[in-house]
Tab-separated table of C-alpha atoms in Angstrom:
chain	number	residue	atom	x	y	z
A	1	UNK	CA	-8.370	-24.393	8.427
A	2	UNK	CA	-5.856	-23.761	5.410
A	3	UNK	CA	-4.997	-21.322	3.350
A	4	UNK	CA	-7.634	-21.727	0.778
A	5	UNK	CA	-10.249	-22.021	3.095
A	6	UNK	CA	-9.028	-18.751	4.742
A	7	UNK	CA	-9.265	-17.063	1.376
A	8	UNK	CA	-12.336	-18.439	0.594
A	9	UNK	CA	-14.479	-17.301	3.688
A	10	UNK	CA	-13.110	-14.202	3.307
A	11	UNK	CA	-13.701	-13.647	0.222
A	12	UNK	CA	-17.454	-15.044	1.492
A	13	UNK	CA	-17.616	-12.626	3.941
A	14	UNK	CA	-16.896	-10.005	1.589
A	15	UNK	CA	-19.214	-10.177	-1.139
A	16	UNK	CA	-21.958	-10.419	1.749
A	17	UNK	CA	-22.654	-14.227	2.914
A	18	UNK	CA	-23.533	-14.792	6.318
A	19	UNK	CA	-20.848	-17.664	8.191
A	20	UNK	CA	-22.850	-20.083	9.560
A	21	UNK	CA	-23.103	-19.815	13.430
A	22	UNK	CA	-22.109	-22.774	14.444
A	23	UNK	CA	-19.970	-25.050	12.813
A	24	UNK	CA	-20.631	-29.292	12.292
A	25	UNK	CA	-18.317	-31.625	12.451
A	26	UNK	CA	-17.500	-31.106	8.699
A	27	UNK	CA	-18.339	-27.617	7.893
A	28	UNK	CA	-21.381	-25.253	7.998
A	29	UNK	CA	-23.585	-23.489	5.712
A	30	UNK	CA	-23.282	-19.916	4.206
A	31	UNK	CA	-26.523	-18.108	3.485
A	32	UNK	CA	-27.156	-14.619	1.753
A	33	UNK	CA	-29.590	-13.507	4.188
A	34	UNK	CA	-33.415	-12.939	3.192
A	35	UNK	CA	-32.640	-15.322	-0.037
A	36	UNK	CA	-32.490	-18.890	-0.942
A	37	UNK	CA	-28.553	-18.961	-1.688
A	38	UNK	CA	-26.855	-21.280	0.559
A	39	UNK	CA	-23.091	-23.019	0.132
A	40	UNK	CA	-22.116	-25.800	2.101
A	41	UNK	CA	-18.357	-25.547	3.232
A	42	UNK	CA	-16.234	-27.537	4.628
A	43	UNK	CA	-14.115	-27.407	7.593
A	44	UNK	CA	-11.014	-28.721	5.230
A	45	UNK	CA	-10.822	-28.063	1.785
A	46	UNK	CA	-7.757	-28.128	-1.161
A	47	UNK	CA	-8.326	-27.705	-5.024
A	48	UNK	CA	-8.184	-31.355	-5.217
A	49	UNK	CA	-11.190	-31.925	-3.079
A	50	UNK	CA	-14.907	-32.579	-4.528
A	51	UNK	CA	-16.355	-30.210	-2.791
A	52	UNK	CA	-14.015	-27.147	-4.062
A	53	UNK	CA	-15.845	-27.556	-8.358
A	54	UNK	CA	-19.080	-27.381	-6.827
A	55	UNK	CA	-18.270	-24.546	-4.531
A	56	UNK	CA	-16.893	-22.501	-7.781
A	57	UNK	CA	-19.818	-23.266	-9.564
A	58	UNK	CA	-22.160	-22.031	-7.480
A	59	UNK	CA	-20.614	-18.659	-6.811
A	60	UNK	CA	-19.865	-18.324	-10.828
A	61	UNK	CA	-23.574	-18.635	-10.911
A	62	UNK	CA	-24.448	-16.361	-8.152
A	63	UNK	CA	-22.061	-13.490	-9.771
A	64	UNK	CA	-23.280	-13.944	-13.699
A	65	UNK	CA	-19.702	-14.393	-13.732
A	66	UNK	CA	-16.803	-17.577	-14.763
A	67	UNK	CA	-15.301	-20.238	-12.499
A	68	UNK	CA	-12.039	-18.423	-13.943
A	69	UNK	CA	-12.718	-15.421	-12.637
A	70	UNK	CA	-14.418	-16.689	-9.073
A	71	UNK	CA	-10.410	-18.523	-8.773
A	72	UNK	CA	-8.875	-15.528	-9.514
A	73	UNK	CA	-10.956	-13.234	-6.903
A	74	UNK	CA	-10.542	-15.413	-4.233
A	75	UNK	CA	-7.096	-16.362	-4.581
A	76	UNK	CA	-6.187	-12.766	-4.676
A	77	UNK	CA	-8.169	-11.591	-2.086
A	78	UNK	CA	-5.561	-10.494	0.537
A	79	UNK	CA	-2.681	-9.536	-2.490
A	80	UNK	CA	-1.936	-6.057	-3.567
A	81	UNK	CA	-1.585	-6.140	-7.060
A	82	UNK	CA	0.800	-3.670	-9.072
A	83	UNK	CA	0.275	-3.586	-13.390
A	84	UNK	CA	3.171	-1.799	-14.533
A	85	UNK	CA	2.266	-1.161	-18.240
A	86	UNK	CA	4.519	0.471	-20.969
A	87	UNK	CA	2.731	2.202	-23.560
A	88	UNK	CA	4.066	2.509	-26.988
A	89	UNK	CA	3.677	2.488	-30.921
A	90	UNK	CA	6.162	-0.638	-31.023
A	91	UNK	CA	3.726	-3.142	-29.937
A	92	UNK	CA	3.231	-6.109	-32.519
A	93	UNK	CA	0.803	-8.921	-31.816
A	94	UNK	CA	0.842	-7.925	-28.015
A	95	UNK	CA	4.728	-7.697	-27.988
A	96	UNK	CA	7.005	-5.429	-27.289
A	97	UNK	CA	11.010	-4.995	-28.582
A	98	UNK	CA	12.796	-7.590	-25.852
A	99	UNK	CA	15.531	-5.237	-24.734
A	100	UNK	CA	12.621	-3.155	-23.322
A	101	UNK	CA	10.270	-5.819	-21.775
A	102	UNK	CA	13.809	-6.857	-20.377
A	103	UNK	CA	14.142	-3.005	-18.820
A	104	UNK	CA	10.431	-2.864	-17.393
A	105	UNK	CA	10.654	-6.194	-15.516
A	106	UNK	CA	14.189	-5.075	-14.088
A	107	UNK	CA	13.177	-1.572	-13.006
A	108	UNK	CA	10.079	-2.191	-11.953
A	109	UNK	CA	12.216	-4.901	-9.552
A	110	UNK	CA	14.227	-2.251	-8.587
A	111	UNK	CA	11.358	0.214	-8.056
A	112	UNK	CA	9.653	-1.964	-5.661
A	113	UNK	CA	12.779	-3.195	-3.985
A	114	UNK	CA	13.731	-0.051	-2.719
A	115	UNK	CA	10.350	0.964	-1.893
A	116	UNK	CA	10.282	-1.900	0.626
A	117	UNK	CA	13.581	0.062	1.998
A	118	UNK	CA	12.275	3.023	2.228
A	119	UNK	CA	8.716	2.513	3.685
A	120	UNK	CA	10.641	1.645	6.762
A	121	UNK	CA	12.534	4.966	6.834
A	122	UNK	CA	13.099	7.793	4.251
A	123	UNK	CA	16.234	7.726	2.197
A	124	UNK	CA	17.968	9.810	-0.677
A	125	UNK	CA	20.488	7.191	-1.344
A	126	UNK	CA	20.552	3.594	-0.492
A	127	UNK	CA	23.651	2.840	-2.059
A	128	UNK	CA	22.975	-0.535	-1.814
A	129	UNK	CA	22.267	-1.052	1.564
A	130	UNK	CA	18.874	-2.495	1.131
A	131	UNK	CA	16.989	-3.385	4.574
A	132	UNK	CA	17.428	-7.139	4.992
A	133	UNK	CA	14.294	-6.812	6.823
A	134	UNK	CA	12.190	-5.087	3.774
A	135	UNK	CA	13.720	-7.490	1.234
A	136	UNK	CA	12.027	-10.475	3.483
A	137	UNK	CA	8.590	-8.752	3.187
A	138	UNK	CA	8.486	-8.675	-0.554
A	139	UNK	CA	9.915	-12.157	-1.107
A	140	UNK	CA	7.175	-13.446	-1.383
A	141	UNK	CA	6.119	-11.300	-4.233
A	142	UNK	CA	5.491	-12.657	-7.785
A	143	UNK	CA	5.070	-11.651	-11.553
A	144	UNK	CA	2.172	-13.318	-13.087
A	145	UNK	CA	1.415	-13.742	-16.800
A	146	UNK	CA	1.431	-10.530	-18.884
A	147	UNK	CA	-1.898	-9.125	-20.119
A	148	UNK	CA	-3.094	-8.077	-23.470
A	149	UNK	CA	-3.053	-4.334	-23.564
A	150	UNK	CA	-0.014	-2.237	-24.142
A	151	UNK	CA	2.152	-3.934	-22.683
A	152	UNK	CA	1.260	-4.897	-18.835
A	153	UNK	CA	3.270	-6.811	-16.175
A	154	UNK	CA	1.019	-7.953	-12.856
A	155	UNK	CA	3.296	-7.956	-9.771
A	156	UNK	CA	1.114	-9.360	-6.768
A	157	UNK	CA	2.506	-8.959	-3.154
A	158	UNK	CA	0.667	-10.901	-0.347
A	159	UNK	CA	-0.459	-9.198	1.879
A	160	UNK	CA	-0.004	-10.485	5.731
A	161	UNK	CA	-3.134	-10.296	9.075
A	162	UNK	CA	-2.353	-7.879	11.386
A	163	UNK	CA	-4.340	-7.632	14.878
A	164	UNK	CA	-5.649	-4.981	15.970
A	165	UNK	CA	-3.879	-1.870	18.337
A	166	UNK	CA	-3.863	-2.969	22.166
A	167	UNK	CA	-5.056	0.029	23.420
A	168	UNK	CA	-5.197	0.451	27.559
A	169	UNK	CA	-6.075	3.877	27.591
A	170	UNK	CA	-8.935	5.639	29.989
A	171	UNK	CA	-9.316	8.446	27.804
A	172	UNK	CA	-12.828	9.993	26.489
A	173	UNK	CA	-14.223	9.250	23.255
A	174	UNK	CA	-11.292	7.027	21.562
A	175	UNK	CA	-11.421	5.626	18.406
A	176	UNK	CA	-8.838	3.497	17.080
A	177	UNK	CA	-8.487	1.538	13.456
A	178	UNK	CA	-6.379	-1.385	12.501
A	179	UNK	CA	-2.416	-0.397	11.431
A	180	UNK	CA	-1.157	-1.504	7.595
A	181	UNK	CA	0.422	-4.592	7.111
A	182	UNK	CA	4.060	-3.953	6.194
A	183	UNK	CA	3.663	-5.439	2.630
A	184	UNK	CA	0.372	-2.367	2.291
A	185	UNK	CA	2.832	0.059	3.416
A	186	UNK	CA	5.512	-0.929	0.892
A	187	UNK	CA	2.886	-0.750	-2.137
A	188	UNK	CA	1.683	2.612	-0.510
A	189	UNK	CA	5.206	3.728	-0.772
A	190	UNK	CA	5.398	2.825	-4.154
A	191	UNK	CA	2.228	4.568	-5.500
A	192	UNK	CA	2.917	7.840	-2.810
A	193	UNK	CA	6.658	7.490	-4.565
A	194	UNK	CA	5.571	7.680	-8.228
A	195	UNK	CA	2.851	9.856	-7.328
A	196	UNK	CA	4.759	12.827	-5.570
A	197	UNK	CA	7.372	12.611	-9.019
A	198	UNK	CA	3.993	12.877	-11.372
A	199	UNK	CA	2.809	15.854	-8.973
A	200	UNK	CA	6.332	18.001	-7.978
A	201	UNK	CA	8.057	16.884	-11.184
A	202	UNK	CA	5.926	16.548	-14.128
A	203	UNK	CA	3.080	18.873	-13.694
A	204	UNK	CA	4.895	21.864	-12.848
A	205	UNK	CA	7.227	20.814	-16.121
A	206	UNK	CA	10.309	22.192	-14.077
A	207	UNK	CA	13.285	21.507	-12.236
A	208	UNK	CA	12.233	20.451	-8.871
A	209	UNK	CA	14.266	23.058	-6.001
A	210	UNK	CA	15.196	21.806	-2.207
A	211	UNK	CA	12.093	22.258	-0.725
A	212	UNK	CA	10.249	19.810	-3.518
A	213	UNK	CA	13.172	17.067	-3.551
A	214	UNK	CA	12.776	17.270	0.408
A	215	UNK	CA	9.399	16.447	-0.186
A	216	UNK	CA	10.299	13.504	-2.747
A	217	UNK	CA	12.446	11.734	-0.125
A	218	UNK	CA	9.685	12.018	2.426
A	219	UNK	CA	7.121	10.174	0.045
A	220	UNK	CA	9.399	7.377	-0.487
A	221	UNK	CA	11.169	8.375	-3.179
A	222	UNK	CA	15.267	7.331	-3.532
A	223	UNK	CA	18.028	7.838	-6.096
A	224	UNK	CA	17.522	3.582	-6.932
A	225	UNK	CA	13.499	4.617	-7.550
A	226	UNK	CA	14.310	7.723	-9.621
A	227	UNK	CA	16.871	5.991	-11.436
A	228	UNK	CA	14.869	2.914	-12.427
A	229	UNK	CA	11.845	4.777	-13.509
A	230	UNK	CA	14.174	6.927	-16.230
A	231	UNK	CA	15.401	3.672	-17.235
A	232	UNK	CA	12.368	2.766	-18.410
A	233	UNK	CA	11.207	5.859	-19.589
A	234	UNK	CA	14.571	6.357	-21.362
A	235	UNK	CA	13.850	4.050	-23.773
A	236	UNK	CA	13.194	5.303	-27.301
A	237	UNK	CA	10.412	2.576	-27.875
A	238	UNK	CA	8.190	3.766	-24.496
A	239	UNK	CA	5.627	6.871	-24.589
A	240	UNK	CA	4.239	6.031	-20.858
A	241	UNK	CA	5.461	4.398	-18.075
A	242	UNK	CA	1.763	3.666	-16.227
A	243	UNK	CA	1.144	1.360	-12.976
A	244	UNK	CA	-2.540	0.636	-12.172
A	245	UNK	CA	-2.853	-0.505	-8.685
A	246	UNK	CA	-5.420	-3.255	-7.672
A	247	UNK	CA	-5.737	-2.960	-3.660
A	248	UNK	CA	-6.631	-6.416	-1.795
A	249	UNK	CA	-10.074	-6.505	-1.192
A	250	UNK	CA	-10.176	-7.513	2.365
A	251	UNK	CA	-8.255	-4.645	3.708
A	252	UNK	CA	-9.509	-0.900	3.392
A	253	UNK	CA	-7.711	0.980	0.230
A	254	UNK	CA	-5.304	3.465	1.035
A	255	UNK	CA	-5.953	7.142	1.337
A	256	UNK	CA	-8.578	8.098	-1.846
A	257	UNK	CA	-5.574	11.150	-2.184
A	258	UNK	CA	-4.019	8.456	-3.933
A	259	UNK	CA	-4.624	7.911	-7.719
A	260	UNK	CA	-5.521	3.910	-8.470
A	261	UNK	CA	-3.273	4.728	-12.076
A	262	UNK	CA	-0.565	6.799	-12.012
A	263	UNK	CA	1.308	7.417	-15.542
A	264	UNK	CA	4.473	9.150	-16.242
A	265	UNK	CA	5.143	10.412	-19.782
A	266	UNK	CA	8.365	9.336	-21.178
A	267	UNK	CA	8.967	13.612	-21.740
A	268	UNK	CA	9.884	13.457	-18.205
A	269	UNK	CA	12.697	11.603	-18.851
A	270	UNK	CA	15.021	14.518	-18.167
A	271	UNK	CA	13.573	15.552	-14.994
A	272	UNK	CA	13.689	12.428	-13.715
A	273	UNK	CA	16.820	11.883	-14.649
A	274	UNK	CA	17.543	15.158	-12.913
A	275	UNK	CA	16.321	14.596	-9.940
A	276	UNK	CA	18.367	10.785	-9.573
A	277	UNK	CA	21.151	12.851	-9.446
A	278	UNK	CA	20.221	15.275	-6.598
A	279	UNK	CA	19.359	12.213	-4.484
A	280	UNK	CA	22.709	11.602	-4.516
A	281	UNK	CA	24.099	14.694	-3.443
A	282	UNK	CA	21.975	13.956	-0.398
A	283	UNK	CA	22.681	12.234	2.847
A	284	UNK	CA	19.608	13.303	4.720
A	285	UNK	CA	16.549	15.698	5.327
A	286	UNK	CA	17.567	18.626	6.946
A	287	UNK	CA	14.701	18.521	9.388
A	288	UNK	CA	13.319	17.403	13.223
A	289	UNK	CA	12.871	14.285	13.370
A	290	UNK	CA	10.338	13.229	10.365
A	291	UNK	CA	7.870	9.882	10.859
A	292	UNK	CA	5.543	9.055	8.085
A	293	UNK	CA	2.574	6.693	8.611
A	294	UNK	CA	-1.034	6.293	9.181
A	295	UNK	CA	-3.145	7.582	12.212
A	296	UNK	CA	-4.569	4.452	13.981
A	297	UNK	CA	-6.138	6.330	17.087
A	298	UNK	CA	-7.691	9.221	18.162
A	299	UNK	CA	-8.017	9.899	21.724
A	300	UNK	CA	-9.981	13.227	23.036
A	301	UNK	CA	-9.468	14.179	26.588
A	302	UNK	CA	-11.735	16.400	28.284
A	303	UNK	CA	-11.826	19.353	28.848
A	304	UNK	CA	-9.770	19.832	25.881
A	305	UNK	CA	-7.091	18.061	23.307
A	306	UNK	CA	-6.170	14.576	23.247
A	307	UNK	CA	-3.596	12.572	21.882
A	308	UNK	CA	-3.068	10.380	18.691
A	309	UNK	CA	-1.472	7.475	17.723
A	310	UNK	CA	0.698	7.244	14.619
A	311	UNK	CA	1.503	3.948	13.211
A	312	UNK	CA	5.129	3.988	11.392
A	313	UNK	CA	8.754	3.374	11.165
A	314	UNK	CA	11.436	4.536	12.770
A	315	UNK	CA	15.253	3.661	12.789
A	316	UNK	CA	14.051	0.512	10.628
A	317	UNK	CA	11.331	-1.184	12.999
A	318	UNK	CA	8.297	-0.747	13.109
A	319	UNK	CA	6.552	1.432	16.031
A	320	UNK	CA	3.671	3.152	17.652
A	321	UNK	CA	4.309	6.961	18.288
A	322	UNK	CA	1.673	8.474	20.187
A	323	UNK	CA	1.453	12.243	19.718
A	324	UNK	CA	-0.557	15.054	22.558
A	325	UNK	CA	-2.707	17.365	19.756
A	326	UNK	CA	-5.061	20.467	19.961
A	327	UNK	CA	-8.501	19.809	19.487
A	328	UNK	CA	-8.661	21.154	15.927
A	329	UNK	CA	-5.483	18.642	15.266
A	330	UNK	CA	-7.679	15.560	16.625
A	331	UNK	CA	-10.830	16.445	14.514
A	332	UNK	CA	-8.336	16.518	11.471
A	333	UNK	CA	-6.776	13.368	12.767
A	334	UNK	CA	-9.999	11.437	13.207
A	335	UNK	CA	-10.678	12.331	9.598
A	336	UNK	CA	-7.089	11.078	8.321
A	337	UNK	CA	-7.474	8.148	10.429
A	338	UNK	CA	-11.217	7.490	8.409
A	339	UNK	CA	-9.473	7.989	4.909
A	340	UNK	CA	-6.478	6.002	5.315
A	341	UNK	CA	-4.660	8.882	4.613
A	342	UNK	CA	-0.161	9.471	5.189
A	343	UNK	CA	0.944	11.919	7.299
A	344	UNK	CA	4.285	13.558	8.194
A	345	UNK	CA	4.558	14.496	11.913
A	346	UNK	CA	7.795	16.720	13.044
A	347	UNK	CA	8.925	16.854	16.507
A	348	UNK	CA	11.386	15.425	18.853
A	349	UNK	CA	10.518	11.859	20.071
A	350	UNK	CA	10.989	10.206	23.689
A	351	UNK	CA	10.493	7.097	25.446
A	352	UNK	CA	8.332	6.038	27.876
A	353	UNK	CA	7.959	2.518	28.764
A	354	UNK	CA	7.838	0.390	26.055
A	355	UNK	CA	5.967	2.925	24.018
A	356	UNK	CA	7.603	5.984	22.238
A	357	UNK	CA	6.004	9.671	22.484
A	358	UNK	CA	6.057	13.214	21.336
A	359	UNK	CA	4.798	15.868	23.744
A	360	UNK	CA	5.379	19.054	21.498
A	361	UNK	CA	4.633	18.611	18.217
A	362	UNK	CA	6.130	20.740	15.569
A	363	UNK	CA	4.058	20.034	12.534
A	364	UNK	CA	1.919	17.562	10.810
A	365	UNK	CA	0.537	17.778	7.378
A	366	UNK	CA	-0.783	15.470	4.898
A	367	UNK	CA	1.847	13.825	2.780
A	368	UNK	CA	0.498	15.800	-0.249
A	369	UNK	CA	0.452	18.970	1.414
A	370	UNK	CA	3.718	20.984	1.430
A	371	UNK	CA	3.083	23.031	4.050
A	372	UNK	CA	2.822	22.055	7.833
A	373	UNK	CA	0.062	22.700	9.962
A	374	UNK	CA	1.342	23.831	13.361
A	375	UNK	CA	0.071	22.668	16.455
């Protein structure tokens, strides 16, 4: 099985045909169940094969839709894809001045770059220090064509398996969910990042104080993201700086907290700008030890609490922290866990075994939230 096979079955299984159960020597039959639609496909197939125009065909004609766009849905099945789009009153014939298309590439480079750096830990101030680690995850990201509109950019960023949690616990009613890829958590961090600036920056049209620059860094944001994003909306030609995001299709979208377009009016330029520079005065968040990340288990004991398991990053790598909650935490939890949502969890971590634990927490909240609900 290759690549385009893999993307093709899933893309299959995803728009609701039925695998066949056994497979032939040279493939098997798909079937939308309780009609006549059936696809023959192969155990091996490449875009050079006979087999792959006839395959296109047939779904084009079972969607009312083009071979085109049949390509395009398959191939990007498993790819998060980011359209950063600059609005403006310069645009002739679907082009923009150079100088700026030159800006909104570069930032919008930068902007992702040092989300990958951050998604593994929080930081005010990279200072160049990159994670060699998150620049490998999003090398194998890309900038397709530009599309008519305003002026739009498509960055897609593969987006890699991961298995599910091993889970060896005894414990009453568990429920666990499959963990983010690393790539999903660096395009997470990039629309929780640009996100938190629209919400504690531009809404509130003020200069943000400790607490909300705090808050910033804990979504994601740096001085290298702040200071990209006024680059772009700096420039004299540029009304909006907008990114539509276009989750891949075979893994759940992130938490529905999160906006699927998130635009930043080039009037925030100052505040912005503003806050770049208190990132740098910066070093690090004045708090217990922060985590951010998704819940990916929810274990009730009986008679009463439970724990949970947070999936994250801490010190760089990626980990596991598993967290002893009230019951009222765990019923929040198990509805987190259902909506994809971030958290923030305070408290001061330990090892055990291979594994990594709080006992006490100290507070968890939504990322959105400001304030922390204590256990």
């Amino acid at each position: 099985m290759n690549k385009l096979h893999s993307s093709l079955t899933n893309y299959l299984r995803l728009t609701g045909w039925k695998e066949p159960s056994t497979l032939g020597p040279r493939g098997g039959l798909w079937v939308i169940p309780d009609t006549d639609w059936m696809i023959p496909v192969p155990n091996k197939i490449d875009e050079n094969a006979p087999d792959w125009p006839f395959i296109l065909e047939r779904l084009a004609k079972f969607n009312n839709t083009t071979v085109t766009e049949v390509r395009r849905q398959i191939t990007l099945t498993s790819v998060d894809i980011l359209n950063l789009r600059a609005s403006n009153d310069a645009v002739i014939g679907d082009t923009i001045p150079f100088r700026t298309g030159l800006a909104l590439a570069q930032s919008g480079c930068t902007m992702l770059r040092s989300c990958a750096t951050t998604a593994m830990g929080p930081k005010a101030n990279i200072r160049g220090k990159y994670r060699r680690s998150a620049d490998n995850l999003i090398s194998s990201a890309r900038m397709a064509q530009t599309k008519i509109g305003s002026y739009i950019i498509p960055i897609y960023v593969p987006i890699s398996k991961v298995e599910q949690i091993n889970n060896q616990d005894a414990l009453i009613d568990q429920q666990v969910t499959q963990s983010d890829p690393p790539e999903r958590r660096v395009t997470r961090t990039f629309a929780q990042a640009l996100d938190t600036i629209r919400e504690a920056v531009v809404i509130p049209d003020k200069t943000p104080n400790t607490d909300a620059i705090h808050h910033l860094i804990t979504s994601g944001v740096s001085r290298e993201f702040a200071t990209a994003l006024h680059k772009i909306l700096n420039d004299k030609t540029i009304e909006s700086f907008t990114t539509d995001f276009d989750w891949a299709a075979d893994l759940n979208s992130p938490t529905s907290s999160l906006q699927t377009t998130i635009s930043i009016p080039s009037d925030a330029s100052g505040a912005v700008e503003h806050v770049a520079r208190k990132l740098t005065q910066i070093t690090e968040i004045s708090h217990r030890e922060r985590l951010t990340g998704t819940v990916i288990g929810v274990y009730r004991s009986q008679p009463s609490g439970g724990r949970i398991t947070v999936s994250t990053y801490r010190n760089g790598r990626s980990a596991n922290v598993h967290i002893n909650v009230t019951d009222s935490i765990l019923d929040s939890s198990l509805d987190w866990m259902r909506q994809k949502s971030t958290v923030v969890t305070d408290g001061s971590i330990r090892r055990v075994g291979d594994g990594l634990q709080i006992d006490k927490l100290d507070g968890i909240s939504l990322l959105q939230n400001t304030l922390l609900h204590n256990n």
